[in-house]
mmCIF file of C-alpha atoms and ligand atoms in Angstrom:
data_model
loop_
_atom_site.group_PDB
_atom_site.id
_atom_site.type_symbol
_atom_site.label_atom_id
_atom_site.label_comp_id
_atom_site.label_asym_id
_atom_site.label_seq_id
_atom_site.Cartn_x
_atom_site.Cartn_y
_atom_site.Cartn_z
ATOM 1 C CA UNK E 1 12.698 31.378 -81.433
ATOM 2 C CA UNK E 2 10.176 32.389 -84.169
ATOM 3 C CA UNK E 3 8.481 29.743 -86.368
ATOM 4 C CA UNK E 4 11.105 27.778 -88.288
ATOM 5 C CA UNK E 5 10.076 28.936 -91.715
ATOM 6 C CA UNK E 6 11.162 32.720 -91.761
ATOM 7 C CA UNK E 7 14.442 31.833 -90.245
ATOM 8 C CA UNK E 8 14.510 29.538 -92.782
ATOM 9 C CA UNK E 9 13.935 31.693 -95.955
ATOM 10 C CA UNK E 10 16.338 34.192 -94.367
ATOM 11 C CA UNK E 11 19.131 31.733 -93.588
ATOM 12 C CA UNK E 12 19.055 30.196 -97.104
ATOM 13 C CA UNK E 13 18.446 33.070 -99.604
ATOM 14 C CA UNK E 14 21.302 34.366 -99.670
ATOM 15 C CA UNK E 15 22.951 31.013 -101.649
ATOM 16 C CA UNK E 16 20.222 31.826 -104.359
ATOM 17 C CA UNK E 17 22.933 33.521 -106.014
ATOM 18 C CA UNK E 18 25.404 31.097 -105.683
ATOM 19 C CA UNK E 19 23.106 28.518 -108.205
ATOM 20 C CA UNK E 20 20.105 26.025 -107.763
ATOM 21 C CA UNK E 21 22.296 23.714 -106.188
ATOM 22 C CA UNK E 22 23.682 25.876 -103.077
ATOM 23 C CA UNK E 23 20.554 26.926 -102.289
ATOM 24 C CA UNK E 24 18.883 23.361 -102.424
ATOM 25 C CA UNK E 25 21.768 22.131 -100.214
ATOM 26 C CA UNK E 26 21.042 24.690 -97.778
ATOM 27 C CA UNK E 27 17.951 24.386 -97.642
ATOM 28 C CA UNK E 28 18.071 20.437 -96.912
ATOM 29 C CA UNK E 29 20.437 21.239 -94.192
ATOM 30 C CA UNK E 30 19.292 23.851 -92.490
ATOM 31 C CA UNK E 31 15.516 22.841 -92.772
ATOM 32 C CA UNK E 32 15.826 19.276 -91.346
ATOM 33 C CA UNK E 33 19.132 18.913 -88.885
ATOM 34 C CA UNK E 34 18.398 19.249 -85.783
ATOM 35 C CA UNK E 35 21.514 20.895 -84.443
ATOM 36 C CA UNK E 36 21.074 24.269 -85.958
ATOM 37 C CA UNK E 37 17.712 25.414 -83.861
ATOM 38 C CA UNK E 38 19.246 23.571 -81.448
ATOM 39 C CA UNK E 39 22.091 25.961 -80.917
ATOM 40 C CA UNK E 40 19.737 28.668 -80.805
ATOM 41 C CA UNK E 41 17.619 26.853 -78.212
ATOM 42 C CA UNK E 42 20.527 26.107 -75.975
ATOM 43 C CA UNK E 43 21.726 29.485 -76.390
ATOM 44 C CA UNK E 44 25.512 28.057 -76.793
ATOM 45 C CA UNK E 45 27.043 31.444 -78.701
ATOM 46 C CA UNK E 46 28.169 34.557 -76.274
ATOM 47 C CA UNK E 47 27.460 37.551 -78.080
ATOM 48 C CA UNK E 48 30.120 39.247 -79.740
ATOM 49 C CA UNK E 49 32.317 36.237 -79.708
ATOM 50 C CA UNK E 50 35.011 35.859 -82.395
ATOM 51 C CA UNK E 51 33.861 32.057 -83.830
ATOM 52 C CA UNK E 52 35.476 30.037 -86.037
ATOM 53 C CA UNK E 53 34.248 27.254 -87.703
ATOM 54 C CA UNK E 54 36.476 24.376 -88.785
ATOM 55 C CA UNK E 55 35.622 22.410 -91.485
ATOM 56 C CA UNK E 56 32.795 24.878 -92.587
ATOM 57 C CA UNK E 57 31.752 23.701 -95.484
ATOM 58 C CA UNK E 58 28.970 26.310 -97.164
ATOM 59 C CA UNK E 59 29.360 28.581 -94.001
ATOM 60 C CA UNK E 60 25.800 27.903 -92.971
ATOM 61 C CA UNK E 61 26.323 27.834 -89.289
ATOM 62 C CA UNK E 62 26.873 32.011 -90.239
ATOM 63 C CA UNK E 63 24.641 31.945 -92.399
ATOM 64 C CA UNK E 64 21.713 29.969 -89.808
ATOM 65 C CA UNK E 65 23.237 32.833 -86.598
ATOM 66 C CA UNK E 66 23.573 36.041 -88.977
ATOM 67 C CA UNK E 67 19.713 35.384 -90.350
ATOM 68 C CA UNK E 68 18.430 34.943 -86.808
ATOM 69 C CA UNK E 69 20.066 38.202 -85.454
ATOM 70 C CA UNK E 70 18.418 40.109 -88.133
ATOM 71 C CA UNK E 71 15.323 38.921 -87.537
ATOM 72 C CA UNK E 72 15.592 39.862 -84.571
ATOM 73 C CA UNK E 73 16.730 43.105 -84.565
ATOM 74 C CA UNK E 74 14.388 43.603 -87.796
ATOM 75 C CA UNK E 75 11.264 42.745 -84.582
ATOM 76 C CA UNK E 76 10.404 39.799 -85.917
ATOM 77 C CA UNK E 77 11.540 37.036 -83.145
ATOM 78 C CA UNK E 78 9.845 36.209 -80.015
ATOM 79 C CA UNK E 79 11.755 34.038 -76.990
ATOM 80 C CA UNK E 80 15.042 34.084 -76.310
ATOM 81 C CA UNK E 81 17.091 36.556 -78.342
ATOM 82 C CA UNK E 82 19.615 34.560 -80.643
ATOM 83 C CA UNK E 83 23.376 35.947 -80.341
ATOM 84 C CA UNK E 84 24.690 39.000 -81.164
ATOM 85 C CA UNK E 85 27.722 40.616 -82.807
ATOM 86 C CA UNK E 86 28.955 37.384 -84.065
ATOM 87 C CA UNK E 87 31.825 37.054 -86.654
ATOM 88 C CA UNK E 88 32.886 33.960 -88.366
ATOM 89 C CA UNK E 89 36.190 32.765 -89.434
ATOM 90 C CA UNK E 90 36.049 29.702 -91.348
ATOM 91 C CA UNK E 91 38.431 26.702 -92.469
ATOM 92 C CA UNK E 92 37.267 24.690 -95.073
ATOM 93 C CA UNK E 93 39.192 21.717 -97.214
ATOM 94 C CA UNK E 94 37.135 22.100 -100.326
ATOM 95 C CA UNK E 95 38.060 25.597 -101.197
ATOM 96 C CA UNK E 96 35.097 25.765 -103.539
ATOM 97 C CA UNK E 97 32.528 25.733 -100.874
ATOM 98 C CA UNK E 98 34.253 28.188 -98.405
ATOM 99 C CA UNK E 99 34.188 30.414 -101.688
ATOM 100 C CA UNK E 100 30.462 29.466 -102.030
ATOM 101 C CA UNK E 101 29.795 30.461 -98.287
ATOM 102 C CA UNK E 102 31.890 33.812 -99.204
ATOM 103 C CA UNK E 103 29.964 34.968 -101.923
ATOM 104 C CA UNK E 104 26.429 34.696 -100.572
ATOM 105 C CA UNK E 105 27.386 35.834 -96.993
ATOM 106 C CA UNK E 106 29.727 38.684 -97.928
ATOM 107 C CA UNK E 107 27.320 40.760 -99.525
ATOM 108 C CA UNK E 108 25.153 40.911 -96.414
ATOM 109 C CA UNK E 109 27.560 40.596 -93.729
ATOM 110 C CA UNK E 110 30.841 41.985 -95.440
ATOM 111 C CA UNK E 111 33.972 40.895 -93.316
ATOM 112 C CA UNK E 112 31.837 39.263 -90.472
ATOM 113 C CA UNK E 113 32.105 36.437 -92.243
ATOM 114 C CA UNK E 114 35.580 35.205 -93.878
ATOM 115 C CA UNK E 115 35.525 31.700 -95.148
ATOM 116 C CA UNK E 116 38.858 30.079 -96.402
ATOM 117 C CA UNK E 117 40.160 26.770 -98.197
ATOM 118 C CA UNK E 118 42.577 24.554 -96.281
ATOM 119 C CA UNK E 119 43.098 22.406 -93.736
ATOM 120 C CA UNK E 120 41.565 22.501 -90.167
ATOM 121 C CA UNK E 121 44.959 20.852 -88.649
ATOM 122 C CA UNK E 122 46.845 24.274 -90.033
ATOM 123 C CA UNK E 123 44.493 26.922 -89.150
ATOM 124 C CA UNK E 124 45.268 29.580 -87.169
ATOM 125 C CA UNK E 125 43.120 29.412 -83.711
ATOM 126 C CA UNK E 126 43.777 33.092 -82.278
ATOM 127 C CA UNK E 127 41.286 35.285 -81.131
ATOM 128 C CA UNK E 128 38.556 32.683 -81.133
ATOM 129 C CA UNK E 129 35.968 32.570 -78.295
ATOM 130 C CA UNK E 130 33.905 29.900 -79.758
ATOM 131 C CA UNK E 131 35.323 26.987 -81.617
ATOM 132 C CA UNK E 132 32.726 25.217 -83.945
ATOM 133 C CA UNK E 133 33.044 21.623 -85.557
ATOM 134 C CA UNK E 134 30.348 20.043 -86.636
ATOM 135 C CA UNK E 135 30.681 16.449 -88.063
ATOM 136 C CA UNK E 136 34.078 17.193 -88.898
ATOM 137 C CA UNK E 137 36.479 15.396 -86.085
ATOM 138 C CA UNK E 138 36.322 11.792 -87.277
ATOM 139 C CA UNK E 139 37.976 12.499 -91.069
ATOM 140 C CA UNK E 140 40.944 13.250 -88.889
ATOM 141 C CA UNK E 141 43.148 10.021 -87.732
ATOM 142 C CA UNK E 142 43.307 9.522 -84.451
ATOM 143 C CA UNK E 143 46.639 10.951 -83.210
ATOM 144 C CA UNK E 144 45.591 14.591 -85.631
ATOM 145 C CA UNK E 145 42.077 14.508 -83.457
ATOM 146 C CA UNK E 146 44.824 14.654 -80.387
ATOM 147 C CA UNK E 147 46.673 17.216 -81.802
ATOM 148 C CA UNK E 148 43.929 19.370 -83.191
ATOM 149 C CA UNK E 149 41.751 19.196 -79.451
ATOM 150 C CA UNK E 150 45.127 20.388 -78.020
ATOM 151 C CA UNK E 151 45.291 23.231 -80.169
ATOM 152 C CA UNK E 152 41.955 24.265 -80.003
ATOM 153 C CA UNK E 153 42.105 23.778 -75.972
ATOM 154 C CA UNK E 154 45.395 26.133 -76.024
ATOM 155 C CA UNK E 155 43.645 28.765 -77.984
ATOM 156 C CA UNK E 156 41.038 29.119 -75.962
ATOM 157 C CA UNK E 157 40.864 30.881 -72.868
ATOM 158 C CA UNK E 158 38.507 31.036 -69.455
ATOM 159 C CA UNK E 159 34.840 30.937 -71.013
ATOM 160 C CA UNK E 160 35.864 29.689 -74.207
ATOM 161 C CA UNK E 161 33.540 27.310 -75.846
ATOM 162 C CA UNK E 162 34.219 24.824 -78.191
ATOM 163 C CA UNK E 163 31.057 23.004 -79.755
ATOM 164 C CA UNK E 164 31.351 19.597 -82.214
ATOM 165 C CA UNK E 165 29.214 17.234 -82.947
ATOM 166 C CA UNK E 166 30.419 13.350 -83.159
ATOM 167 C CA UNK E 167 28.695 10.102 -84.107
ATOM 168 C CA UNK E 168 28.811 7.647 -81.305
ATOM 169 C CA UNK E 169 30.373 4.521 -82.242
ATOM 170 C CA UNK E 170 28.922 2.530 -79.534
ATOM 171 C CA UNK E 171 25.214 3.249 -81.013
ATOM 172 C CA UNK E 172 25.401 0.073 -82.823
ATOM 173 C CA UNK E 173 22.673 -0.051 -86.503
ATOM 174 C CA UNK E 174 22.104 3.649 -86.118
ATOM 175 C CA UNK E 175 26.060 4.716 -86.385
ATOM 176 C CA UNK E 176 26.592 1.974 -89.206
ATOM 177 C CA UNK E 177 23.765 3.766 -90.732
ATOM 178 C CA UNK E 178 25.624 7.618 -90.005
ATOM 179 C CA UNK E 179 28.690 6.185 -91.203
ATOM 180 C CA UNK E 180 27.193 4.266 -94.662
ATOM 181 C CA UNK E 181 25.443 7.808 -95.799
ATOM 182 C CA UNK E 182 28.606 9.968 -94.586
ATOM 183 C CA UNK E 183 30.609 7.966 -96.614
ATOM 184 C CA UNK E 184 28.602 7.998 -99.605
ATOM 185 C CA UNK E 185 28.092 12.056 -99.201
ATOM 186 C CA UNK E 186 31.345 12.837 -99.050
ATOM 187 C CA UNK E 187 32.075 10.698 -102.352
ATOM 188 C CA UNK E 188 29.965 12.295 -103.994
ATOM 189 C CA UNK E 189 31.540 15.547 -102.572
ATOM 190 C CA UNK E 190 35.018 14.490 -103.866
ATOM 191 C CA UNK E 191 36.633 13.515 -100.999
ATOM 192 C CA UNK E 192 38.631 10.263 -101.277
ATOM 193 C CA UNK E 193 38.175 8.499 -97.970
ATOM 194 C CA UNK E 194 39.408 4.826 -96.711
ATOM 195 C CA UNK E 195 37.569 5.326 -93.121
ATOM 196 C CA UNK E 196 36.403 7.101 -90.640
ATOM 197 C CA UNK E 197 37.963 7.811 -87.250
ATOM 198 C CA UNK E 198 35.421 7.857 -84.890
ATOM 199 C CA UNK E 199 35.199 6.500 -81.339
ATOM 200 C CA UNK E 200 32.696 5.736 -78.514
ATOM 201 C CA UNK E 201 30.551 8.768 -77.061
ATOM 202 C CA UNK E 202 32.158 8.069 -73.753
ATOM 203 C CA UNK E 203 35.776 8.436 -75.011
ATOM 204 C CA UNK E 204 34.651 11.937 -77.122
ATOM 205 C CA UNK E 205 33.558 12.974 -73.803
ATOM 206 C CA UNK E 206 36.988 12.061 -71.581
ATOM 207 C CA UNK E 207 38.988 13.532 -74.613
ATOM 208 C CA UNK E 208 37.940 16.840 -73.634
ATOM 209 C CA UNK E 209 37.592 16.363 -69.820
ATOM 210 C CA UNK E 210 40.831 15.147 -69.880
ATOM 211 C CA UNK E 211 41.537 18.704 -71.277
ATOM 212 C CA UNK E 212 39.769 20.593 -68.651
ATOM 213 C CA UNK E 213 36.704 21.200 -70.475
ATOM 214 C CA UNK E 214 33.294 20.872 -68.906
ATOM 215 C CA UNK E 215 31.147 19.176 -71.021
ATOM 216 C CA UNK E 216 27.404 18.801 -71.757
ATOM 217 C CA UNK E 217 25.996 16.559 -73.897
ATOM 218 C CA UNK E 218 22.567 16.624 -75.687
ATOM 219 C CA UNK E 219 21.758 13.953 -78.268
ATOM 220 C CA UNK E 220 21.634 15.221 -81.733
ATOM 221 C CA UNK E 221 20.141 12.588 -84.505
ATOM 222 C CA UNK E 222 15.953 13.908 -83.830
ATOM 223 C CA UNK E 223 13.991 13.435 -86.505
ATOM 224 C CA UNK E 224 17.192 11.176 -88.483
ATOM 225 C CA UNK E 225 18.383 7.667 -88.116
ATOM 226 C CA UNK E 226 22.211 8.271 -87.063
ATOM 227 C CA UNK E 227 23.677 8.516 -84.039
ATOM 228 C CA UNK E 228 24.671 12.114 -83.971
ATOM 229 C CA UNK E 229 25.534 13.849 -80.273
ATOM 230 C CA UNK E 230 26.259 17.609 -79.661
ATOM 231 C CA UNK E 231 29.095 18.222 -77.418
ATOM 232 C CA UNK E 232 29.215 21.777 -75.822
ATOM 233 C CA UNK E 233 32.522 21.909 -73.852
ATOM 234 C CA UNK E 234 33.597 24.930 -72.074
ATOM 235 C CA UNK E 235 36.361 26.063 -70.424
ATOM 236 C CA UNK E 236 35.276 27.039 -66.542
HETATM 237 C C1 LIG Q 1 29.791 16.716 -92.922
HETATM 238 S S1 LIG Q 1 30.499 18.176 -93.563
HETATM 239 C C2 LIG Q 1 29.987 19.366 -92.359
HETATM 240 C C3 LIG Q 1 30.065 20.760 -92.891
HETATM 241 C C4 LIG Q 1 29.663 21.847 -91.889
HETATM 242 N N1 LIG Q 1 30.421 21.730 -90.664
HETATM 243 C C5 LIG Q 1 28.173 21.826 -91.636
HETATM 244 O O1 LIG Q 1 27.772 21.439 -90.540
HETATM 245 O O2 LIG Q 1 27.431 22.205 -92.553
HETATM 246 C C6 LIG Q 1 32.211 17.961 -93.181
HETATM 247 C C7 LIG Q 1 33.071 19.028 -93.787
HETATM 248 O O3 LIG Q 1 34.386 18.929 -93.242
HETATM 249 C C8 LIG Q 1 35.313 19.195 -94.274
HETATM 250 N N2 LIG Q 1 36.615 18.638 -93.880
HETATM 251 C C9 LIG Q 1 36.977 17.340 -93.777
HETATM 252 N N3 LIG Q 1 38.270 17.224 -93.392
HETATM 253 C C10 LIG Q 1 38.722 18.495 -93.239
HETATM 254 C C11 LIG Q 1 39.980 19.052 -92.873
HETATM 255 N N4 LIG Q 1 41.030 18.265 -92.574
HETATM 256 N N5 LIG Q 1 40.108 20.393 -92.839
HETATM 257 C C12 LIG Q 1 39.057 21.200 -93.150
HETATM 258 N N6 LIG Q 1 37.847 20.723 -93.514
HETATM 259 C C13 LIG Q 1 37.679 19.388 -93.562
HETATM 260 C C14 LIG Q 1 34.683 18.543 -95.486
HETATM 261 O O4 LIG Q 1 35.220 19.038 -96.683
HETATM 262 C C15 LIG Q 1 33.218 18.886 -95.290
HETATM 263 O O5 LIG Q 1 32.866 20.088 -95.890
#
């Protein structure tokens, strides 16, 4: 992977158009969570895989992938080559930022990336190799989180990946911390929440075993005070 900074720029400029604000968010995100080089490092995307990302927000896993395959195919990367030939479908509940995500990625990337408003628990899973959700699973009750991993578990076949990332409520100051600032972002966001569903990082992990995945797990939260945990689960 190539100094953070160019991937940076390239990941983020595109929401210049879409006002001072988009492009400050993504720049906040992409520039200090951990998860996004992360997924690079790990090397968690096949290429040419068909991904869709639920609960997208902005689209800036696309946007974060899509930057670092130009690079490199533009000769400026050095390491392992980020994916390839990835396309994006994404399910967002604030319509508003899906269209956000549309109209800075569209221009460059055309119909690899399609963002849409609406709700995860309705979206149409077909043709995905790669499932994303990141920080999504616990505004979900419990019984929809059931329902949802049994969709996305159905929809995917043999060396199918589905990657989330989950707050571990058995991480004691650091999740009360997660769970104080989620809340308060996603106020301001207009979401009207009464709680979070959330659960132990031992029972995230047995809901997907239980499923057949094969999980890894790789602690998330570097660099932050919450209790964040990747989850890469893949169908053998
Ligand atoms: C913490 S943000 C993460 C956004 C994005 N995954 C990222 O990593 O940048 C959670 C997102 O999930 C969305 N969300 C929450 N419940 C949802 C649902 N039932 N269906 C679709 N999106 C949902 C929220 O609107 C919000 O944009």
């Amino acid at each position: 992977m190539p100094s953070r900074k160019p991937l940076l720029a390239a990941a983020t400029r595109p929401y210049r158009a879409t006002g001072f604000i988009n492009h400050q968010w993504a720049r906040g995100k992409l520039g200090h969570d951990p998860i996004f080089a992360a997924l690079l490092e790990h090397q968690v995307f096949p290429d040419n895989a068909s991904v869709i990302d639920l609960g997208c927000g902005r689209g800036l896993l696309a946007a974060w992938l899509l930057a670092a395959e130009r690079l490199f195919q533009d000769g400026q990367w050095s390491g392992a080559a980020p994916p390839q030939g990835l396309r994006f479908r994404g399910v967002e509940l604030m319509a508003r930022e899906a269209d956000c995500g549309n109209r800075a990625l569209q221009p460059l990337y055309g119909e690899r990336v399609r963002l849409q408003g609406g709700d995860m628990r309705d979206a149409d899973l077909s043709d995905a190799n790669v499932i994303a959700m990141l920080d999504v699973l616990h505004y979900i009750p419990y019984a929809d989180q059931e329902a949802l991993l049994d969709k996305i578990r159905a929809a995917l076949g043999s060396g199918g990946v589905f990657i989330t990332r989950v707050g571990d409520a058995g991480s004691g100051w650091r999740f009360a911390i997660s769970q104080w600032v989620d809340m308060g972002i996603m106020s301001i966001q207009g979401h009207r929440l009464s709680r979070l569903w959330c659960r132990p990082l031992a029972e995230w992990i047995k809901a997907l075993e239980t499923r057949g995945f094969t999980v890894q797990a790789v602690p998330m939260s570097e660099g932050t005070p919450f209790a964040n945990v990747m989850l890469v689960a893949r169908i053998p």
